[in-house]
Amino acid sequence: MRNEFLIPNFSFLTFERKVTMDIIKPRTLSGFMELLPGKQAQFERMLSILRDTYSSYGFAALDTPVIEDAQILLAKGGGETEKQIYRFQKGDSDLALRFDLTVPLAKYVALHCNELAFPFRRYQISKVYRGERAQRGRFREFYQADIDIIGDGKLDILNEAEIPAIIYKVFRGFGLNRFQIRVNNRKILTGFYAMLDLAEKSGDIMRTVDKLDKIGPEKVKAILLDDCGLTDAQADEILRFIAIRGTNADVLAALEGYACRSELFDLGLEELKAVTQNLSAFGVPEENFAVDLTIARGLDYYTGTVYETTLLDHPEIGSVCSGGRYDNLAGYYIDRALPGVGISIGLTRLFYVLDEQGLLNPELPTAPCDALVLPMTADAAPSIAVAEALRSSGLKVQLYGEQKKFKQKMAYADKIGVPFAILMGEDEISAGKCAVKNMRTGEQVLLTPAEAADHIKAALSANNGPIILEK
Amino acid sequence: MRNEFLIPNFSFLTFERKVTMDIIKPRTLSGFMELLPGKQAQFERMLSILRDTYSSYGFAALDTPVIEDAQILLAKGGGETEKQIYRFQKGDSDLALRFDLTVPLAKYVALHCNELAFPFRRYQISKVYRGERAQRGRFREFYQADIDIIGDGKLDILNEAEIPAIIYKVFRGFGLNRFQIRVNNRKILTGFYAMLDLAEKSGDIMRTVDKLDKIGPEKVKAILLDDCGLTDAQADEILRFIAIRGTNADVLAALEGYACRSELFDLGLEELKAVTQNLSAFGVPEENFAVDLTIARGLDYYTGTVYETTLLDHPEIGSVCSGGRYDNLAGYYIDRALPGVGISIGLTRLFYVLDEQGLLNPELPTAPCDALVLPMTADAAPSIAVAEALRSSGLKVQLYGEQKKFKQKMAYADKIGVPFAILMGEDEISAGKCAVKNMRTGEQVLLTPAEAADHIKAALSANNGPIILEK
């Protein structure tokens, strides 16, 4: 409320009535993640990797409103969305908070399609809202980190081939090696079911097959027979198909055996080959990528390549990055074919799970600064000058201004976990130097400000480990 | 809605019913800023400067929920807040969207005070919500970029002295030179009014004096006489006081003339001297700083140093960065003295005004990438490899995958405003090189990927102008 340059005297916060007021117990709503500074620093590192990686592939940053017209967000309507959405009136307006970043993107592209260049590539890393039942590890406010590439009428398969490279760079950026990007193509699945005369039932079948990892083949078969009404032969054929395993080359070779029986299948196979054949050019190692015919993604709007990403040592987390190709982004808002491909990372939940499982690297500094300058003399000017000199060299530096005993100052340095304390006493000042204390080793050296900057930077860069630890 | 690793089949978005659906006209709510990609790139640059500058002074990133318990946000209650706040029920919960970042900070510090180290320094750059009357240039969703330093019981004046340095670095980071940080101290004002036996009326007087720039001294005097009930002599004394002008040394010398008549005044003068005396150590030039006795800030909770910042060539914009020292951050939530000092930048409105007035530097690239790689051959692998090589050198690179005519490809490059196009034809590929076309000059050179990276980086760094242009 401080910055009110149109009506400078306008005020929400007056503490005039403080004397008579009651104290209200502070709390943060359940289902809302609010981190302490050290944890927030770890979260910020992940945000930074995401921003940098998405940007490096030429995605434009996008920032849409949290609040939208409820009619627009609920254009599809029905189902869980209506129950979970935060919806409210303000004046005559029927408003709601976004529950994902895809619907606002559809609105944005439909609204601005004549001003955008297609393919339009955007990333958005923002909070979304779902009033779900409160439950440990489920969040009502959470970050999604999305990229999408939207074409006008057409979109080349090369865009689908590029997505695994971006996923790979993100998770390598987090410090991981043991993850796998699992890829399939919906045209292959739909074409295959058409071969079995099961085109009508393909949605139900895919949703069932998607549960294979969780419930196993016997239960999948039981559902296919009992709920989907398949014959025993059809169910066996499907189980044989999704049991195809091996290297990417093995799986592609097995798929060739089904070729020439469905145009859609053949097209899907061509697409899958296009996605896999450029992996090495994109720098994605074979071991981080697998064609996996069990992947379908539940959403009916995917029409081509679909993606899931699992941490190999933590399959219980499920897919940490998913998405796929769709043919019609904005059909609710505009009569124009806007096909696209995109992925999403549910960052808040991913962070929560990584933290719960102790996978966040505790060795990385989480202090808000690299160095804490402690003035030991009445005149703070020399300490200020040293702090400014260190900042201009690129370091994050806090000046500690409180009049406290030395022991209390060092206790503060310990508590914030700062890597270096800079002690500025009479002797240091008169020598034009500063005492640089490594808070971890206890080692203390007398250096000029320029030397101190180099000394600190060298130590920090040596401690530049991964954000996520593989155990 | 893509990433649902607990319930993978759960879906909001099914396009099954697409055939029968009506088209809903897309729109963005009025009062909500939604930028096209080029403008968003300019906005992101300002966000980046703010994050980097705040971090460099050792402020920890903080991220509090957008939704809070309405009772907590409205602890103070009454007035404009209740009318403007977005408040709604969800189940049994009385919820509201934050209308600033100070109240959530107060809640956070009260809630976590035993886990935080004091002084606690945090920055938060986040959206806040006020359902104000729709009006050109007024926003219902807007970014505030805040820093605060919170002490436990006490907070040294050195923290107040540091704030102008941070404001200075931010606006220099934006590329500005022609701005002034105007500083006053509320203790001086309150002490001065006490000397005139006007302590009871000091709030009303300060709010009146705050209008001096807008309405001039005659009207200020009229209000002081008619509405505040001052005597002619008292009003003249006040006008004489706030007319004190000159260099910082001049103003401080004039203030010495009022010393030893009010303890509070004397304390305020000591504080003001402490703030001004360290300016050069902090690297703030005299011309960017002014002691200004007319600054009061409307908010009654400021108790010491107060800050405003104006663009010298654009006084009509008003203060673009304001704040001050307060004695009690979280009195509504906890019985513990938590004094602090903070400032806020209303970033959305600032950006809007800068853009309206044509002050955003149009020379800075706003493309989402530095280079656009255009494959000219059927096999995209060599183009992919070049794109990856350029990315690994730190460049932002988009691979253009569409099957279009050369002219259309170049039209796309023009439309997104990319600085460089990389043409990958047979000749370039067989020579192990790429054709690097400067889209501004038209110059085209044949280079290896490593040379191309250096060539592009050199050109980009030469075009590293200010975000805001001074005219």
JSON list of N, CA and C in Angstrom, two decimals, chain A residues 352-413:
[
{"chain": "A", "resi": 352, "resn": "TYR", "atom": "N", "xyz": [7.50, -30.46, -3.42]},
{"chain": "A", "resi": 352, "resn": "TYR", "atom": "CA", "xyz": [7.05, -31.01, -2.14]},
{"chain": "A", "resi": 352, "resn": "TYR", "atom": "C", "xyz": [7.52, -32.46, -1.98]},
{"chain": "A", "resi": 353, "resn": "VAL", "atom": "N", "xyz": [7.36, -33.25, -3.03]},
{"chain": "A", "resi": 353, "resn": "VAL", "atom": "CA", "xyz": [7.74, -34.66, -2.95]},
{"chain": "A", "resi": 353, "resn": "VAL", "atom": "C", "xyz": [9.26, -34.81, -2.84]},
{"chain": "A", "resi": 354, "resn": "LEU", "atom": "N", "xyz": [10.00, -34.05, -3.63]},
{"chain": "A", "resi": 354, "resn": "LEU", "atom": "CA", "xyz": [11.46, -34.10, -3.56]},
{"chain": "A", "resi": 354, "resn": "LEU", "atom": "C", "xyz": [11.94, -33.76, -2.15]},
{"chain": "A", "resi": 355, "resn": "ASP", "atom": "N", "xyz": [11.32, -32.75, -1.57]},
{"chain": "A", "resi": 355, "resn": "ASP", "atom": "CA", "xyz": [11.71, -32.32, -0.23]},
{"chain": "A", "resi": 355, "resn": "ASP", "atom": "C", "xyz": [11.36, -33.38, 0.80]},
{"chain": "A", "resi": 356, "resn": "GLU", "atom": "N", "xyz": [10.14, -33.92, 0.71]},
{"chain": "A", "resi": 356, "resn": "GLU", "atom": "CA", "xyz": [9.68, -34.97, 1.63]},
{"chain": "A", "resi": 356, "resn": "GLU", "atom": "C", "xyz": [10.63, -36.17, 1.60]},
{"chain": "A", "resi": 357, "resn": "GLN", "atom": "N", "xyz": [11.10, -36.50, 0.41]},
{"chain": "A", "resi": 357, "resn": "GLN", "atom": "CA", "xyz": [11.95, -37.68, 0.27]},
{"chain": "A", "resi": 357, "resn": "GLN", "atom": "C", "xyz": [13.42, -37.36, 0.48]},
{"chain": "A", "resi": 358, "resn": "GLY", "atom": "N", "xyz": [13.71, -36.14, 0.87]},
{"chain": "A", "resi": 358, "resn": "GLY", "atom": "CA", "xyz": [15.10, -35.77, 1.17]},
{"chain": "A", "resi": 358, "resn": "GLY", "atom": "C", "xyz": [16.00, -35.73, -0.05]},
{"chain": "A", "resi": 359, "resn": "LEU", "atom": "N", "xyz": [15.44, -35.42, -1.21]},
{"chain": "A", "resi": 359, "resn": "LEU", "atom": "CA", "xyz": [16.23, -35.43, -2.44]},
{"chain": "A", "resi": 359, "resn": "LEU", "atom": "C", "xyz": [16.79, -34.07, -2.82]},
{"chain": "A", "resi": 360, "resn": "LEU", "atom": "N", "xyz": [16.42, -33.04, -2.07]},
{"chain": "A", "resi": 360, "resn": "LEU", "atom": "CA", "xyz": [16.97, -31.71, -2.36]},
{"chain": "A", "resi": 360, "resn": "LEU", "atom": "C", "xyz": [18.37, -31.64, -1.75]},
{"chain": "A", "resi": 361, "resn": "ASN", "atom": "N", "xyz": [19.32, -31.22, -2.55]},
{"chain": "A", "resi": 361, "resn": "ASN", "atom": "CA", "xyz": [20.72, -31.19, -2.12]},
{"chain": "A", "resi": 361, "resn": "ASN", "atom": "C", "xyz": [20.91, -30.23, -0.94]},
{"chain": "A", "resi": 362, "resn": "PRO", "atom": "N", "xyz": [21.23, -30.75, 0.26]},
{"chain": "A", "resi": 362, "resn": "PRO", "atom": "CA", "xyz": [21.37, -29.87, 1.41]},
{"chain": "A", "resi": 362, "resn": "PRO", "atom": "C", "xyz": [22.70, -29.10, 1.41]},
{"chain": "A", "resi": 363, "resn": "GLU", "atom": "N", "xyz": [23.59, -29.46, 0.50]},
{"chain": "A", "resi": 363, "resn": "GLU", "atom": "CA", "xyz": [24.90, -28.79, 0.47]},
{"chain": "A", "resi": 363, "resn": "GLU", "atom": "C", "xyz": [24.85, -27.43, -0.21]},
{"chain": "A", "resi": 364, "resn": "LEU", "atom": "N", "xyz": [23.82, -27.19, -1.00]},
{"chain": "A", "resi": 364, "resn": "LEU", "atom": "CA", "xyz": [23.77, -25.90, -1.70]},
{"chain": "A", "resi": 364, "resn": "LEU", "atom": "C", "xyz": [23.41, -24.80, -0.71]},
{"chain": "A", "resi": 365, "resn": "PRO", "atom": "N", "xyz": [24.08, -23.65, -0.82]},
{"chain": "A", "resi": 365, "resn": "PRO", "atom": "CA", "xyz": [23.79, -22.57, 0.12]},
{"chain": "A", "resi": 365, "resn": "PRO", "atom": "C", "xyz": [22.35, -22.06, -0.06]},
{"chain": "A", "resi": 366, "resn": "THR", "atom": "N", "xyz": [21.67, -21.83, 1.04]},
{"chain": "A", "resi": 366, "resn": "THR", "atom": "CA", "xyz": [20.31, -21.31, 0.96]},
{"chain": "A", "resi": 366, "resn": "THR", "atom": "C", "xyz": [20.21, -19.93, 1.60]},
{"chain": "A", "resi": 367, "resn": "ALA", "atom": "N", "xyz": [21.34, -19.37, 2.00]},
{"chain": "A", "resi": 367, "resn": "ALA", "atom": "CA", "xyz": [21.33, -18.03, 2.58]},
{"chain": "A", "resi": 367, "resn": "ALA", "atom": "C", "xyz": [20.92, -17.02, 1.51]},
{"chain": "A", "resi": 368, "resn": "PRO", "atom": "N", "xyz": [20.28, -15.92, 1.93]},
{"chain": "A", "resi": 368, "resn": "PRO", "atom": "CA", "xyz": [19.91, -14.91, 0.94]},
{"chain": "A", "resi": 368, "resn": "PRO", "atom": "C", "xyz": [21.11, -14.15, 0.39]},
{"chain": "A", "resi": 369, "resn": "CYS", "atom": "N", "xyz": [22.28, -14.34, 0.99]},
{"chain": "A", "resi": 369, "resn": "CYS", "atom": "CA", "xyz": [23.46, -13.62, 0.50]},
{"chain": "A", "resi": 369, "resn": "CYS", "atom": "C", "xyz": [24.69, -14.52, 0.52]},
{"chain": "A", "resi": 370, "resn": "ASP", "atom": "N", "xyz": [25.71, -14.12, -0.24]},
{"chain": "A", "resi": 370, "resn": "ASP", "atom": "CA", "xyz": [26.97, -14.84, -0.28]},
{"chain": "A", "resi": 370, "resn": "ASP", "atom": "C", "xyz": [27.89, -14.40, 0.86]},
{"chain": "A", "resi": 371, "resn": "ALA", "atom": "N", "xyz": [27.75, -13.15, 1.25]},
{"chain": "A", "resi": 371, "resn": "ALA", "atom": "CA", "xyz": [28.63, -12.61, 2.29]},
{"chain": "A", "resi": 371, "resn": "ALA", "atom": "C", "xyz": [27.85, -11.64, 3.17]},
{"chain": "A", "resi": 372, "resn": "LEU", "atom": "N", "xyz": [28.19, -11.67, 4.45]},
{"chain": "A", "resi": 372, "resn": "LEU", "atom": "CA", "xyz": [27.58, -10.76, 5.43]},
{"chain": "A", "resi": 372, "resn": "LEU", "atom": "C", "xyz": [28.67, -9.84, 5.95]},
{"chain": "A", "resi": 373, "resn": "VAL", "atom": "N", "xyz": [28.53, -8.56, 5.71]},
{"chain": "A", "resi": 373, "resn": "VAL", "atom": "CA", "xyz": [29.55, -7.59, 6.15]},
{"chain": "A", "resi": 373, "resn": "VAL", "atom": "C", "xyz": [29.19, -7.10, 7.55]},
{"chain": "A", "resi": 374, "resn": "LEU", "atom": "N", "xyz": [30.13, -7.27, 8.47]},
{"chain": "A", "resi": 374, "resn": "LEU", "atom": "CA", "xyz": [29.89, -6.91, 9.87]},
{"chain": "A", "resi": 374, "resn": "LEU", "atom": "C", "xyz": [30.76, -5.71, 10.25]},
{"chain": "A", "resi": 375, "resn": "PRO", "atom": "N", "xyz": [30.17, -4.52, 10.35]},
{"chain": "A", "resi": 375, "resn": "PRO", "atom": "CA", "xyz": [30.94, -3.36, 10.81]},
{"chain": "A", "resi": 375, "resn": "PRO", "atom": "C", "xyz": [31.29, -3.52, 12.29]},
{"chain": "A", "resi": 376, "resn": "MET", "atom": "N", "xyz": [32.55, -3.26, 12.65]},
{"chain": "A", "resi": 376, "resn": "MET", "atom": "CA", "xyz": [33.00, -3.36, 14.04]},
{"chain": "A", "resi": 376, "resn": "MET", "atom": "C", "xyz": [33.39, -1.99, 14.59]},
{"chain": "A", "resi": 377, "resn": "THR", "atom": "N", "xyz": [33.15, -0.95, 13.80]},
{"chain": "A", "resi": 377, "resn": "THR", "atom": "CA", "xyz": [33.54, 0.40, 14.22]},
{"chain": "A", "resi": 377, "resn": "THR", "atom": "C", "xyz": [32.31, 1.31, 14.21]},
{"chain": "A", "resi": 378, "resn": "ALA", "atom": "N", "xyz": [32.41, 2.44, 14.90]},
{"chain": "A", "resi": 378, "resn": "ALA", "atom": "CA", "xyz": [31.27, 3.36, 14.96]},
{"chain": "A", "resi": 378, "resn": "ALA", "atom": "C", "xyz": [30.91, 3.88, 13.58]},
{"chain": "A", "resi": 379, "resn": "ASP", "atom": "N", "xyz": [31.94, 4.21, 12.79]},
{"chain": "A", "resi": 379, "resn": "ASP", "atom": "CA", "xyz": [31.68, 4.71, 11.44]},
{"chain": "A", "resi": 379, "resn": "ASP", "atom": "C", "xyz": [31.49, 3.53, 10.50]},
{"chain": "A", "resi": 380, "resn": "ALA", "atom": "N", "xyz": [30.29, 3.43, 9.94]},
{"chain": "A", "resi": 380, "resn": "ALA", "atom": "CA", "xyz": [29.99, 2.28, 9.08]},
{"chain": "A", "resi": 380, "resn": "ALA", "atom": "C", "xyz": [30.48, 2.48, 7.65]},
{"chain": "A", "resi": 381, "resn": "ALA", "atom": "N", "xyz": [30.96, 3.68, 7.30]},
{"chain": "A", "resi": 381, "resn": "ALA", "atom": "CA", "xyz": [31.27, 3.99, 5.90]},
{"chain": "A", "resi": 381, "resn": "ALA", "atom": "C", "xyz": [32.24, 2.98, 5.26]},
{"chain": "A", "resi": 382, "resn": "PRO", "atom": "N", "xyz": [33.35, 2.61, 5.93]},
{"chain": "A", "resi": 382, "resn": "PRO", "atom": "CA", "xyz": [34.25, 1.63, 5.28]},
{"chain": "A", "resi": 382, "resn": "PRO", "atom": "C", "xyz": [33.57, 0.29, 5.03]},
{"chain": "A", "resi": 383, "resn": "SER", "atom": "N", "xyz": [32.70, -0.14, 5.92]},
{"chain": "A", "resi": 383, "resn": "SER", "atom": "CA", "xyz": [31.98, -1.40, 5.72]},
{"chain": "A", "resi": 383, "resn": "SER", "atom": "C", "xyz": [31.01, -1.29, 4.56]},
{"chain": "A", "resi": 384, "resn": "ILE", "atom": "N", "xyz": [30.33, -0.16, 4.48]},
{"chain": "A", "resi": 384, "resn": "ILE", "atom": "CA", "xyz": [29.40, 0.08, 3.37]},
{"chain": "A", "resi": 384, "resn": "ILE", "atom": "C", "xyz": [30.15, 0.02, 2.05]},
{"chain": "A", "resi": 385, "resn": "ALA", "atom": "N", "xyz": [31.33, 0.69, 2.02]},
{"chain": "A", "resi": 385, "resn": "ALA", "atom": "CA", "xyz": [32.10, 0.74, 0.77]},
{"chain": "A", "resi": 385, "resn": "ALA", "atom": "C", "xyz": [32.54, -0.66, 0.36]},
{"chain": "A", "resi": 386, "resn": "VAL", "atom": "N", "xyz": [32.95, -1.49, 1.32]},
{"chain": "A", "resi": 386, "resn": "VAL", "atom": "CA", "xyz": [33.36, -2.87, 0.99]},
{"chain": "A", "resi": 386, "resn": "VAL", "atom": "C", "xyz": [32.16, -3.67, 0.48]},
{"chain": "A", "resi": 387, "resn": "ALA", "atom": "N", "xyz": [31.01, -3.50, 1.14]},
{"chain": "A", "resi": 387, "resn": "ALA", "atom": "CA", "xyz": [29.81, -4.21, 0.69]},
{"chain": "A", "resi": 387, "resn": "ALA", "atom": "C", "xyz": [29.47, -3.83, -0.75]},
{"chain": "A", "resi": 388, "resn": "GLU", "atom": "N", "xyz": [29.54, -2.53, -1.05]},
{"chain": "A", "resi": 388, "resn": "GLU", "atom": "CA", "xyz": [29.23, -2.07, -2.41]},
{"chain": "A", "resi": 388, "resn": "GLU", "atom": "C", "xyz": [30.24, -2.61, -3.42]},
{"chain": "A", "resi": 389, "resn": "ALA", "atom": "N", "xyz": [31.52, -2.65, -3.02]},
{"chain": "A", "resi": 389, "resn": "ALA", "atom": "CA", "xyz": [32.55, -3.17, -3.93]},
{"chain": "A", "resi": 389, "resn": "ALA", "atom": "C", "xyz": [32.28, -4.65, -4.24]},
{"chain": "A", "resi": 390, "resn": "LEU", "atom": "N", "xyz": [31.92, -5.42, -3.22]},
{"chain": "A", "resi": 390, "resn": "LEU", "atom": "CA", "xyz": [31.65, -6.85, -3.44]},
{"chain": "A", "resi": 390, "resn": "LEU", "atom": "C", "xyz": [30.42, -7.04, -4.32]},
{"chain": "A", "resi": 391, "resn": "ARG", "atom": "N", "xyz": [29.40, -6.20, -4.10]},
{"chain": "A", "resi": 391, "resn": "ARG", "atom": "CA", "xyz": [28.20, -6.28, -4.94]},
{"chain": "A", "resi": 391, "resn": "ARG", "atom": "C", "xyz": [28.52, -5.99, -6.40]},
{"chain": "A", "resi": 392, "resn": "SER", "atom": "N", "xyz": [29.36, -4.98, -6.62]},
{"chain": "A", "resi": 392, "resn": "SER", "atom": "CA", "xyz": [29.64, -4.60, -8.01]},
{"chain": "A", "resi": 392, "resn": "SER", "atom": "C", "xyz": [30.43, -5.70, -8.70]},
{"chain": "A", "resi": 393, "resn": "SER", "atom": "N", "xyz": [31.02, -6.60, -7.95]},
{"chain": "A", "resi": 393, "resn": "SER", "atom": "CA", "xyz": [31.68, -7.76, -8.57]},
{"chain": "A", "resi": 393, "resn": "SER", "atom": "C", "xyz": [30.69, -8.90, -8.81]},
{"chain": "A", "resi": 394, "resn": "GLY", "atom": "N", "xyz": [29.43, -8.69, -8.47]},
{"chain": "A", "resi": 394, "resn": "GLY", "atom": "CA", "xyz": [28.40, -9.69, -8.77]},
{"chain": "A", "resi": 394, "resn": "GLY", "atom": "C", "xyz": [27.95, -10.51, -7.58]},
{"chain": "A", "resi": 395, "resn": "LEU", "atom": "N", "xyz": [28.50, -10.25, -6.40]},
{"chain": "A", "resi": 395, "resn": "LEU", "atom": "CA", "xyz": [28.11, -11.03, -5.22]},
{"chain": "A", "resi": 395, "resn": "LEU", "atom": "C", "xyz": [26.86, -10.45, -4.57]},
{"chain": "A", "resi": 396, "resn": "LYS", "atom": "N", "xyz": [26.16, -11.32, -3.85]},
{"chain": "A", "resi": 396, "resn": "LYS", "atom": "CA", "xyz": [25.02, -10.90, -3.05]},
{"chain": "A", "resi": 396, "resn": "LYS", "atom": "C", "xyz": [25.52, -10.65, -1.62]},
{"chain": "A", "resi": 397, "resn": "VAL", "atom": "N", "xyz": [25.35, -9.43, -1.17]},
{"chain": "A", "resi": 397, "resn": "VAL", "atom": "CA", "xyz": [26.00, -9.01, 0.08]},
{"chain": "A", "resi": 397, "resn": "VAL", "atom": "C", "xyz": [25.00, -8.32, 0.99]},
{"chain": "A", "resi": 398, "resn": "GLN", "atom": "N", "xyz": [24.95, -8.77, 2.23]},
{"chain": "A", "resi": 398, "resn": "GLN", "atom": "CA", "xyz": [24.13, -8.09, 3.23]},
{"chain": "A", "resi": 398, "resn": "GLN", "atom": "C", "xyz": [25.03, -7.33, 4.18]},
{"chain": "A", "resi": 399, "resn": "LEU", "atom": "N", "xyz": [24.64, -6.10, 4.44]},
{"chain": "A", "resi": 399, "resn": "LEU", "atom": "CA", "xyz": [25.30, -5.29, 5.45]},
{"chain": "A", "resi": 399, "resn": "LEU", "atom": "C", "xyz": [24.54, -5.48, 6.77]},
{"chain": "A", "resi": 400, "resn": "TYR", "atom": "N", "xyz": [25.26, -5.85, 7.82]},
{"chain": "A", "resi": 400, "resn": "TYR", "atom": "CA", "xyz": [24.60, -6.07, 9.11]},
{"chain": "A", "resi": 400, "resn": "TYR", "atom": "C", "xyz": [24.76, -4.81, 9.94]},
{"chain": "A", "resi": 401, "resn": "GLY", "atom": "N", "xyz": [23.67, -4.13, 10.20]},
{"chain": "A", "resi": 401, "resn": "GLY", "atom": "CA", "xyz": [23.76, -2.81, 10.83]},
{"chain": "A", "resi": 401, "resn": "GLY", "atom": "C", "xyz": [23.46, -2.77, 12.32]},
{"chain": "A", "resi": 402, "resn": "GLU", "atom": "N", "xyz": [23.10, -3.91, 12.91]},
{"chain": "A", "resi": 402, "resn": "GLU", "atom": "CA", "xyz": [22.65, -3.85, 14.31]},
{"chain": "A", "resi": 402, "resn": "GLU", "atom": "C", "xyz": [23.82, -3.69, 15.27]},
{"chain": "A", "resi": 403, "resn": "GLN", "atom": "N", "xyz": [23.54, -2.95, 16.35]},
{"chain": "A", "resi": 403, "resn": "GLN", "atom": "CA", "xyz": [24.53, -2.76, 17.41]},
{"chain": "A", "resi": 403, "resn": "GLN", "atom": "C", "xyz": [24.45, -3.96, 18.35]},
{"chain": "A", "resi": 404, "resn": "LYS", "atom": "N", "xyz": [25.19, -4.99, 18.07]},
{"chain": "A", "resi": 404, "resn": "LYS", "atom": "CA", "xyz": [25.14, -6.20, 18.90]},
{"chain": "A", "resi": 404, "resn": "LYS", "atom": "C", "xyz": [26.56, -6.61, 19.26]},
{"chain": "A", "resi": 405, "resn": "LYS", "atom": "N", "xyz": [26.66, -7.51, 20.22]},
{"chain": "A", "resi": 405, "resn": "LYS", "atom": "CA", "xyz": [27.96, -8.06, 20.58]},
{"chain": "A", "resi": 405, "resn": "LYS", "atom": "C", "xyz": [28.44, -8.96, 19.45]},
{"chain": "A", "resi": 406, "resn": "PHE", "atom": "N", "xyz": [29.78, -9.12, 19.37]},
{"chain": "A", "resi": 406, "resn": "PHE", "atom": "CA", "xyz": [30.37, -9.93, 18.31]},
{"chain": "A", "resi": 406, "resn": "PHE", "atom": "C", "xyz": [29.75, -11.33, 18.24]},
{"chain": "A", "resi": 407, "resn": "LYS", "atom": "N", "xyz": [29.55, -11.93, 19.42]},
{"chain": "A", "resi": 407, "resn": "LYS", "atom": "CA", "xyz": [29.02, -13.29, 19.47]},
{"chain": "A", "resi": 407, "resn": "LYS", "atom": "C", "xyz": [27.61, -13.35, 18.84]},
{"chain": "A", "resi": 408, "resn": "GLN", "atom": "N", "xyz": [26.81, -12.31, 19.11]},
{"chain": "A", "resi": 408, "resn": "GLN", "atom": "CA", "xyz": [25.46, -12.28, 18.54]},
{"chain": "A", "resi": 408, "resn": "GLN", "atom": "C", "xyz": [25.51, -12.10, 17.02]},
{"chain": "A", "resi": 409, "resn": "LYS", "atom": "N", "xyz": [26.47, -11.30, 16.58]},
{"chain": "A", "resi": 409, "resn": "LYS", "atom": "CA", "xyz": [26.61, -11.10, 15.13]},
{"chain": "A", "resi": 409, "resn": "LYS", "atom": "C", "xyz": [26.95, -12.42, 14.44]},
{"chain": "A", "resi": 410, "resn": "MET", "atom": "N", "xyz": [27.88, -13.17, 15.06]},
{"chain": "A", "resi": 410, "resn": "MET", "atom": "CA", "xyz": [28.26, -14.44, 14.46]},
{"chain": "A", "resi": 410, "resn": "MET", "atom": "C", "xyz": [27.11, -15.46, 14.53]},
{"chain": "A", "resi": 411, "resn": "ALA", "atom": "N", "xyz": [26.33, -15.37, 15.60]},
{"chain": "A", "resi": 411, "resn": "ALA", "atom": "CA", "xyz": [25.17, -16.28, 15.71]},
{"chain": "A", "resi": 411, "resn": "ALA", "atom": "C", "xyz": [24.17, -16.00, 14.58]},
{"chain": "A", "resi": 412, "resn": "TYR", "atom": "N", "xyz": [24.01, -14.72, 14.24]},
{"chain": "A", "resi": 412, "resn": "TYR", "atom": "CA", "xyz": [23.12, -14.36, 13.13]},
{"chain": "A", "resi": 412, "resn": "TYR", "atom": "C", "xyz": [23.67, -14.92, 11.81]},
{"chain": "A", "resi": 413, "resn": "ALA", "atom": "N", "xyz": [24.98, -14.75, 11.61]},
{"chain": "A", "resi": 413, "resn": "ALA", "atom": "CA", "xyz": [25.61, -15.28, 10.39]},
{"chain": "A", "resi": 413, "resn": "ALA", "atom": "C", "xyz": [25.38, -16.78, 10.28]}
]
